[in-house]
Amino acid sequence: MKLVNLLGSVRASLMMMGSNSLLVHLLKGSNLMEKLQKMMVQGPSVLLLYVDVVNFQQVAQLHGDALANRVLHVLRAALRQRASQFMDCLGDLVVENLWGDDFLVLCRYKTTSPEHLTKMSTALRLALEESLKAELFKLTGSTVKLHVGYATIAKSRAKKAEYALYTALRDAQKVAKGALNQQTLHLREEFEGLLEKRDFLIVYQPIASLQTGEILGWEALTRGPRGSYFESPMVIFNFAEEVGLLFPLEKICRELSIINFGKMEKEQRLFLNIHPQTVNDTQFAKGETRKFLKDRFLSATNIVFEITERQGIHDFSQFNKTLSHYRNQGYRIAVDDAGAGFSSLQAIAEVKPEYIKIDSSLVRNIHSNRVKQALLETFVTFAQKIGCYIIAEGIETDQELTTLRTLGVHYGQGYYLARPSFPKPEVRAEALAKILSLASRNPTGVWQKAFPIGDISEPAVQVNAHTPVRQLKKILDANQLISGVVITQGERPIGLIMRHHLDRYLGTQYGVALYFERPVSTIMDPDPLVVDISVPIEHASQQSMSRDKLKLYDDIVITRDTSLYGVVSVQTLLDTMTKIRMEVAKGANPLTGLPGNLTIEGELNNRLTENSPFVCIYMDLDHFKSYNDRYGFENGDRLLLLAARLLTSVVRKFGSATDFIGHIGGDDFVILTHKDKADNLCQQYIRYFDRLVKSLYSAEDRVIGGFYGRDRQGQETWFPFVSVSLAIVECASHCSAEGLAETAAQLKKYAKSKIGSVYVRDRRCTAPPYPPSY
């Protein structure tokens, strides 16, 4: 109520005084007058825009002063962002909050014709209202309308800035209060001319699978004449709705979108935006869209109607009846802007769309926002349960794309994939390469053991060593999601301060007095856990869990070539490790716990797809069946466990971080490694195995070096200690899974013909004798 009373008294005083004294008082401490005087001298003229909220006093009365102030804060931010886009200023632009909901914008301006200024102020108003819709609905449960008026101040050296500002402001307020009729008179005729000429440009933006890179379809987007007031789609559709021309506008846009689209594959889609009210338009229901489709050799199954969720749906019962009519013809439905509209969850539940398009506000910087990640993960799970697909809009970076793919989002759209253009564009080569790279790591969605920690890192908040503790506390207080801050020297991390450690320092009796003004270097941990982006998360997890107990939950600092790359929280690390173990366990051998055939096949395909050379080592135990027959299956399992655990130990010690071990079944194992490591791995494994396997025999058999038993033909035969045969097959881009298996089998047979533990390498030709992989 205080804000309401203040607004009323200020406005009343200003009108009663009839002078600029109150205005000068309100601007006390501001350098606005000085800037205005300078603009008036420089010329050619000064443009003043006045902006206020319609019935703002009702907002304050209904929701209270605190929320009303929040509305003003949102308006102020939107005005600063939008004003520079719509005002063609000469030099600097000044935005000032006079009092309450009254704002003014000042700048030097060249064109001052009433028609031009009316168009410009209307465009700005529409853009501001659109920018405020979603945010204000969250705050107040409703939206607001704005007054925007204008006035000009002529170039003058003699006129005082105070008087000029007061006069112009008073005129701008008058224009604002009666602006709607003037704007309609000026602009409706021009807009109807655009409709008559069908003077709109349709551009298309691809929607691609984040799993394969294949294009699902294209969204048709409308642009007005370039350089005109109606160029922006935001202005086009808001103005059309305001003056009652939305239905004819959407009809023209649908027709142009289909006419200009060109060819598409049978399974691809054209996404068309429609207002919820449009589906009830009698012209829309007459089947004209189907006629246009037929003429272009398209069908209803190629079309997806995007219901924009920024507009409320008031009668779901009638709306669904109409949608059923179109669905029966083959059309599909998408709910657009999910997460930013008036009733997203209700609309999704009622409409039951085939596609849910996630608003770009939830996608922006998702790689560094755990709340958004959790929300998207929930959407993906929900979509799976109701049988629809998620499309993430507004993807602008490879980090966002990587995170969305990791979360299981089906499709993506945004500048990183391709900008809207005509004719319809393909996905950019860089983005397609990124998707294929992610797919080649893991085409079946199985998390691998050698997953690098850099792929789950988040951007780090960083300060230099001289930053005062006071400033650090301010940073952490401003964002409760930040758990720690990295201290850097140049680009190199030199320390870490976690929130709980800072609280421990400042929470003591004299903590604030002792540390508040001192540099952060005095309280930072100078020796945090720092790992390179390429380190497998399993190794990073082991290092993390072996730290001092006081540091156990500190962030892990990630570097690339010694420069700061990001951080990984212990929670993220443990969540990822849990996912890895759950996925690996699904295809793991029940005895050894090593990845089984499904995972082996996936890993093999990954490496073949990447076209980078690697070595496959096929390992088999000799005389294992005879050992099983003599000592029983329980001891046979002990021997297999020994072989598996020794293999893991040797590869970990002498192999690479990206090496892979799998258990094909029985006594057959496979190792995927780098060719430079293969010989040494085989040598070391044979050396350890031959020494350790003897412990699994009886004392008598150890003395004589084996035992007599019956072979597969029932003949009495001498069986030495179980030995190991290893076959090394090099594989590069010309390799195929079938050829690899065939060559490995041939080499294994050759190795088993030798006595004792041996390893062999295919040296018959430079390239393996099997067909290339395409």
GROMACS .gro file of C-alpha atoms in nm, residues 62-346:
model
  285
   62LEU     CA    1  -0.361  -0.706  -0.546
   63HIS     CA    2  -0.013  -0.846  -0.494
   64GLY     CA    3   0.163  -0.615  -0.250
   65ASP     CA    4   0.459  -0.381  -0.270
   66ALA     CA    5   0.730  -0.649  -0.283
   67LEU     CA    6   0.589  -0.822  -0.588
   68ALA     CA    7   0.506  -0.490  -0.754
   69ASN     CA    8   0.870  -0.387  -0.716
   70ARG     CA    9   0.973  -0.716  -0.872
   71VAL     CA   10   0.752  -0.639  -1.173
   72LEU     CA   11   0.928  -0.305  -1.209
   73HIS     CA   12   1.265  -0.478  -1.194
   74VAL     CA   13   1.163  -0.712  -1.477
   75LEU     CA   14   1.031  -0.420  -1.684
   76ARG     CA   15   1.351  -0.221  -1.630
   77ALA     CA   16   1.567  -0.511  -1.751
   78ALA     CA   17   1.346  -0.574  -2.056
   79LEU     CA   18   1.344  -0.204  -2.147
   80ARG     CA   19   1.724  -0.181  -2.135
   81GLN     CA   20   1.750  -0.485  -2.361
   82ARG     CA   21   1.481  -0.397  -2.613
   83ALA     CA   22   1.514  -0.019  -2.649
   84SER     CA   23   1.848  -0.038  -2.829
   85GLN     CA   24   1.702  -0.291  -3.076
   86PHE     CA   25   1.415  -0.071  -3.191
   87MET     CA   26   1.553   0.282  -3.156
   88ASP     CA   27   1.797   0.388  -3.425
   89CYS     CA   28   1.994   0.620  -3.199
   90LEU     CA   29   2.290   0.841  -3.273
   91GLY     CA   30   2.531   0.784  -2.988
   92ASP     CA   31   2.444   0.666  -2.637
   93LEU     CA   32   2.097   0.567  -2.518
   94VAL     CA   33   1.981   0.660  -2.165
   95VAL     CA   34   1.720   0.462  -1.969
   96GLU     CA   35   1.589   0.620  -1.646
   97ASN     CA   36   1.328   0.511  -1.392
   98LEU     CA   37   1.157   0.834  -1.284
   99TRP     CA   38   0.927   0.697  -1.018
  100GLY     CA   39   0.725   0.381  -0.968
  101ASP     CA   40   0.631   0.235  -1.305
  102ASP     CA   41   0.725   0.546  -1.506
  103PHE     CA   42   1.031   0.505  -1.728
  104LEU     CA   43   1.185   0.725  -1.991
  105VAL     CA   44   1.439   0.665  -2.267
  106LEU     CA   45   1.646   0.941  -2.425
  107CYS     CA   46   1.873   0.949  -2.727
  108ARG     CA   47   1.968   1.166  -3.021
  109TYR     CA   48   1.751   1.081  -3.321
  110LYS     CA   49   1.759   1.169  -3.686
  111THR     CA   50   1.407   1.079  -3.809
  112THR     CA   51   1.120   1.251  -3.625
  113SER     CA   52   0.821   1.201  -3.857
  114PRO     CA   53   0.505   1.109  -3.660
  115GLU     CA   54   0.443   0.801  -3.877
  116HIS     CA   55   0.794   0.666  -3.819
  117LEU     CA   56   0.785   0.736  -3.445
  118THR     CA   57   0.442   0.577  -3.409
  119LYS     CA   58   0.561   0.261  -3.581
  120MET     CA   59   0.877   0.247  -3.375
  121SER     CA   60   0.703   0.302  -3.039
  122THR     CA   61   0.436   0.043  -3.124
  123ALA     CA   62   0.699  -0.212  -3.222
  124LEU     CA   63   0.884  -0.151  -2.897
  125ARG     CA   64   0.565  -0.183  -2.693
  126LEU     CA   65   0.472  -0.514  -2.853
  127ALA     CA   66   0.822  -0.651  -2.808
  128LEU     CA   67   0.830  -0.542  -2.443
  129GLU     CA   68   0.493  -0.699  -2.369
  130GLU     CA   69   0.603  -1.024  -2.530
  131SER     CA   70   0.928  -1.023  -2.333
  132LEU     CA   71   0.737  -0.972  -2.009
  133LYS     CA   72   0.460  -1.229  -2.062
  134ALA     CA   73   0.617  -1.546  -1.928
  135GLU     CA   74   0.807  -1.383  -1.642
  136LEU     CA   75   0.517  -1.172  -1.516
  137PHE     CA   76   0.275  -1.462  -1.533
  138LYS     CA   77   0.500  -1.647  -1.292
  139LEU     CA   78   0.500  -1.350  -1.057
  140THR     CA   79   0.140  -1.231  -1.074
  141GLY     CA   80  -0.065  -1.502  -1.243
  142SER     CA   81  -0.156  -1.250  -1.513
  143THR     CA   82   0.009  -1.028  -1.773
  144VAL     CA   83   0.028  -0.653  -1.811
  145LYS     CA   84  -0.018  -0.401  -2.090
  146LEU     CA   85   0.208  -0.103  -2.139
  147HIS     CA   86   0.166   0.259  -2.239
  148VAL     CA   87   0.437   0.385  -2.473
  149GLY     CA   88   0.443   0.745  -2.588
  150TYR     CA   89   0.697   0.968  -2.756
  151ALA     CA   90   0.799   1.329  -2.787
  152THR     CA   91   1.091   1.514  -2.939
  153ILE     CA   92   1.318   1.788  -2.806
  154ALA     CA   93   1.463   2.020  -3.067
  155LYS     CA   94   1.832   2.105  -3.084
  156SER     CA   95   1.902   2.408  -2.865
  157ARG     CA   96   2.185   2.569  -2.679
  158ALA     CA   97   1.969   2.821  -2.490
  159LYS     CA   98   1.685   2.605  -2.360
  160LYS     CA   99   1.737   2.456  -2.015
  161ALA     CA  100   1.737   2.078  -1.992
  162GLU     CA  101   1.498   2.075  -1.691
  163TYR     CA  102   1.219   2.259  -1.870
  164ALA     CA  103   1.272   2.074  -2.199
  165LEU     CA  104   1.252   1.737  -2.021
  166TYR     CA  105   0.937   1.830  -1.828
  167THR     CA  106   0.755   1.954  -2.139
  168ALA     CA  107   0.853   1.656  -2.352
  169LEU     CA  108   0.762   1.411  -2.076
  170ARG     CA  109   0.417   1.564  -2.037
  171ASP     CA  110   0.357   1.541  -2.413
  172ALA     CA  111   0.479   1.181  -2.427
  173GLN     CA  112   0.238   1.085  -2.149
  174LYS     CA  113  -0.053   1.226  -2.347
  175VAL     CA  114   0.050   1.037  -2.659
  176ALA     CA  115   0.083   0.716  -2.458
  177LYS     CA  116  -0.267   0.734  -2.313
  178GLY     CA  117  -0.428   0.766  -2.658
  179ALA     CA  118  -0.164   0.578  -2.853
  180LEU     CA  119  -0.363   0.269  -2.950
  181ASN     CA  120  -0.604   0.441  -3.193
  182GLN     CA  121  -0.325   0.641  -3.354
  183GLN     CA  122  -0.112   0.331  -3.399
  184THR     CA  123  -0.401   0.139  -3.550
  185LEU     CA  124  -0.473   0.414  -3.801
  186HIS     CA  125  -0.108   0.437  -3.903
  187LEU     CA  126  -0.024   0.067  -3.918
  188ARG     CA  127  -0.336  -0.134  -4.001
  189GLU     CA  128  -0.343  -0.007  -4.358
  190GLU     CA  129   0.023  -0.101  -4.408
  191PHE     CA  130  -0.030  -0.446  -4.252
  192GLU     CA  131  -0.333  -0.518  -4.469
  193GLY     CA  132  -0.116  -0.428  -4.769
  194LEU     CA  133   0.134  -0.693  -4.663
  195LEU     CA  134  -0.147  -0.949  -4.636
  196GLU     CA  135  -0.281  -0.855  -4.978
  197LYS     CA  136   0.063  -0.888  -5.141
  198ARG     CA  137   0.147  -1.195  -4.928
  199ASP     CA  138   0.472  -1.009  -4.869
  200PHE     CA  139   0.623  -1.247  -4.610
  201LEU     CA  140   0.940  -1.451  -4.620
  202ILE     CA  141   0.926  -1.811  -4.495
  203VAL     CA  142   1.249  -1.957  -4.359
  204TYR     CA  143   1.303  -2.310  -4.232
  205GLN     CA  144   1.503  -2.445  -3.941
  206PRO     CA  145   1.589  -2.816  -3.917
  207ILE     CA  146   1.494  -3.039  -3.623
  208ALA     CA  147   1.748  -3.321  -3.593
  209SER     CA  148   1.789  -3.640  -3.394
  210LEU     CA  149   2.045  -3.596  -3.117
  211GLN     CA  150   2.119  -3.969  -3.143
  212THR     CA  151   2.189  -4.003  -3.516
  213GLY     CA  152   2.195  -3.652  -3.665
  214GLU     CA  153   1.915  -3.740  -3.909
  215ILE     CA  154   1.667  -3.461  -3.981
  216LEU     CA  155   1.319  -3.523  -3.842
  217GLY     CA  156   1.180  -3.217  -4.018
  218TRP     CA  157   1.186  -2.839  -4.044
  219GLU     CA  158   0.994  -2.568  -3.859
  220ALA     CA  159   0.854  -2.297  -4.085
  221LEU     CA  160   0.919  -1.947  -3.949
  222THR     CA  161   0.779  -1.618  -4.079
  223ARG     CA  162   0.971  -1.296  -4.141
  224GLY     CA  163   0.837  -0.963  -4.266
  225PRO     CA  164   0.994  -0.742  -4.532
  226ARG     CA  165   1.360  -0.683  -4.447
  227GLY     CA  166   1.428  -0.346  -4.288
  228SER     CA  167   1.058  -0.280  -4.228
  229TYR     CA  168   0.871  -0.230  -3.904
  230PHE     CA  169   0.709  -0.573  -3.951
  231GLU     CA  170   1.035  -0.763  -4.006
  232SER     CA  171   1.028  -0.926  -3.660
  233PRO     CA  172   0.789  -1.224  -3.620
  234MET     CA  173   0.722  -1.109  -3.264
  235VAL     CA  174   0.579  -0.781  -3.395
  236ILE     CA  175   0.394  -0.946  -3.686
  237PHE     CA  176   0.189  -1.192  -3.484
  238ASN     CA  177   0.126  -0.973  -3.181
  239PHE     CA  178   0.005  -0.688  -3.400
  240ALA     CA  179  -0.214  -0.922  -3.608
  241GLU     CA  180  -0.377  -1.057  -3.293
  242GLU     CA  181  -0.428  -0.705  -3.157
  243VAL     CA  182  -0.607  -0.581  -3.470
  244GLY     CA  183  -0.805  -0.900  -3.539
  245LEU     CA  184  -0.609  -1.020  -3.843
  246LEU     CA  185  -0.447  -1.330  -3.694
  247PHE     CA  186  -0.653  -1.587  -3.886
  248PRO     CA  187  -0.583  -1.448  -4.236
  249LEU     CA  188  -0.217  -1.400  -4.143
  250GLU     CA  189  -0.175  -1.762  -4.030
  251LYS     CA  190  -0.358  -1.890  -4.339
  252ILE     CA  191  -0.118  -1.705  -4.568
  253CYS     CA  192   0.185  -1.825  -4.368
  254ARG     CA  193   0.068  -2.189  -4.381
  255GLU     CA  194   0.016  -2.172  -4.755
  256LEU     CA  195   0.353  -2.005  -4.821
  257SER     CA  196   0.526  -2.255  -4.591
  258ILE     CA  197   0.389  -2.549  -4.790
  259ILE     CA  198   0.428  -2.391  -5.136
  260ASN     CA  199   0.793  -2.294  -5.084
  261PHE     CA  200   0.901  -2.601  -4.890
  262GLY     CA  201   1.015  -2.830  -5.171
  263LYS     CA  202   1.067  -3.203  -5.145
  264MET     CA  203   1.095  -3.410  -4.829
  265GLU     CA  204   1.137  -3.774  -4.741
  266LYS     CA  205   0.828  -3.977  -4.656
  267GLU     CA  206   0.909  -3.989  -4.284
  268GLN     CA  207   1.009  -3.623  -4.249
  269ARG     CA  208   0.786  -3.349  -4.107
  270LEU     CA  209   0.699  -2.985  -4.165
  271PHE     CA  210   0.622  -2.807  -3.837
  272LEU     CA  211   0.364  -2.525  -3.869
  273ASN     CA  212   0.288  -2.283  -3.584
  274ILE     CA  213  -0.080  -2.220  -3.514
  275HIS     CA  214  -0.259  -2.018  -3.250
  276PRO     CA  215  -0.491  -2.231  -3.030
  277GLN     CA  216  -0.789  -2.029  -3.154
  278THR     CA  217  -0.699  -2.096  -3.518
  279VAL     CA  218  -0.805  -2.460  -3.507
  280ASN     CA  219  -1.164  -2.341  -3.453
  281ASP     CA  220  -1.152  -2.102  -3.749
  282THR     CA  221  -1.411  -2.212  -4.009
  283GLN     CA  222  -1.168  -2.136  -4.294
  284PHE     CA  223  -0.904  -2.353  -4.131
  285ALA     CA  224  -1.150  -2.641  -4.093
  286LYS     CA  225  -1.252  -2.648  -4.461
  287GLY     CA  226  -0.955  -2.863  -4.560
  288GLU     CA  227  -0.766  -2.602  -4.762
  289THR     CA  228  -0.439  -2.715  -4.605
  290ARG     CA  229  -0.496  -3.067  -4.739
  291LYS     CA  230  -0.548  -2.926  -5.088
  292PHE     CA  231  -0.215  -2.741  -5.077
  293LEU     CA  232  -0.043  -3.056  -4.951
  294LYS     CA  233  -0.186  -3.269  -5.230
  295ASP     CA  234  -0.072  -3.023  -5.495
  296ARG     CA  235   0.284  -3.050  -5.355
  297PHE     CA  236   0.277  -3.433  -5.328
  298LEU     CA  237   0.269  -3.417  -4.950
  299SER     CA  238   0.021  -3.567  -4.706
  300ALA     CA  239  -0.123  -3.488  -4.364
  301THR     CA  240   0.126  -3.732  -4.209
  302ASN     CA  241   0.406  -3.492  -4.310
  303ILE     CA  242   0.256  -3.204  -4.108
  304VAL     CA  243   0.293  -3.126  -3.738
  305PHE     CA  244   0.081  -2.844  -3.597
  306GLU     CA  245   0.269  -2.659  -3.323
  307ILE     CA  246   0.027  -2.525  -3.064
  308THR     CA  247   0.205  -2.230  -2.911
  309GLU     CA  248   0.185  -2.261  -2.534
  310ARG     CA  249   0.234  -1.888  -2.477
  311GLN     CA  250  -0.137  -1.852  -2.549
  312GLY     CA  251  -0.388  -1.995  -2.305
  313ILE     CA  252  -0.636  -2.266  -2.411
  314HIS     CA  253  -0.965  -2.187  -2.241
  315ASP     CA  254  -1.195  -2.472  -2.349
  316PHE     CA  255  -0.998  -2.797  -2.362
  317SER     CA  256  -1.307  -3.006  -2.430
  318GLN     CA  257  -1.392  -2.825  -2.754
  319PHE     CA  258  -1.024  -2.786  -2.843
  320ASN     CA  259  -0.964  -3.164  -2.819
  321LYS     CA  260  -1.270  -3.242  -3.030
  322THR     CA  261  -1.127  -3.025  -3.307
  323LEU     CA  262  -0.780  -3.176  -3.268
  324SER     CA  263  -0.926  -3.527  -3.295
  325HIS     CA  264  -1.069  -3.429  -3.633
  326TYR     CA  265  -0.721  -3.337  -3.762
  327ARG     CA  266  -0.549  -3.633  -3.598
  328ASN     CA  267  -0.790  -3.867  -3.775
  329GLN     CA  268  -0.668  -3.721  -4.103
  330GLY     CA  269  -0.305  -3.797  -4.012
  331TYR     CA  270  -0.182  -3.465  -3.875
  332ARG     CA  271   0.038  -3.470  -3.566
  333ILE     CA  272   0.044  -3.223  -3.277
  334ALA     CA  273   0.331  -3.057  -3.090
  335VAL     CA  274   0.303  -2.841  -2.779
  336ASP     CA  275   0.544  -2.550  -2.828
  337ASP     CA  276   0.731  -2.350  -2.562
  338ALA     CA  277   0.678  -2.611  -2.288
  339GLY     CA  278   0.807  -2.471  -1.963
  340ALA     CA  279   0.740  -2.108  -2.055
  341GLY     CA  280   0.365  -2.090  -2.112
  342PHE     CA  281   0.057  -2.028  -1.904
  343SER     CA  282  -0.048  -2.387  -1.833
  344SER     CA  283   0.213  -2.616  -1.989
  345LEU     CA  284   0.146  -2.926  -1.780
  346GLN     CA  285  -0.229  -2.897  -1.819
   0.00000   0.00000   0.00000
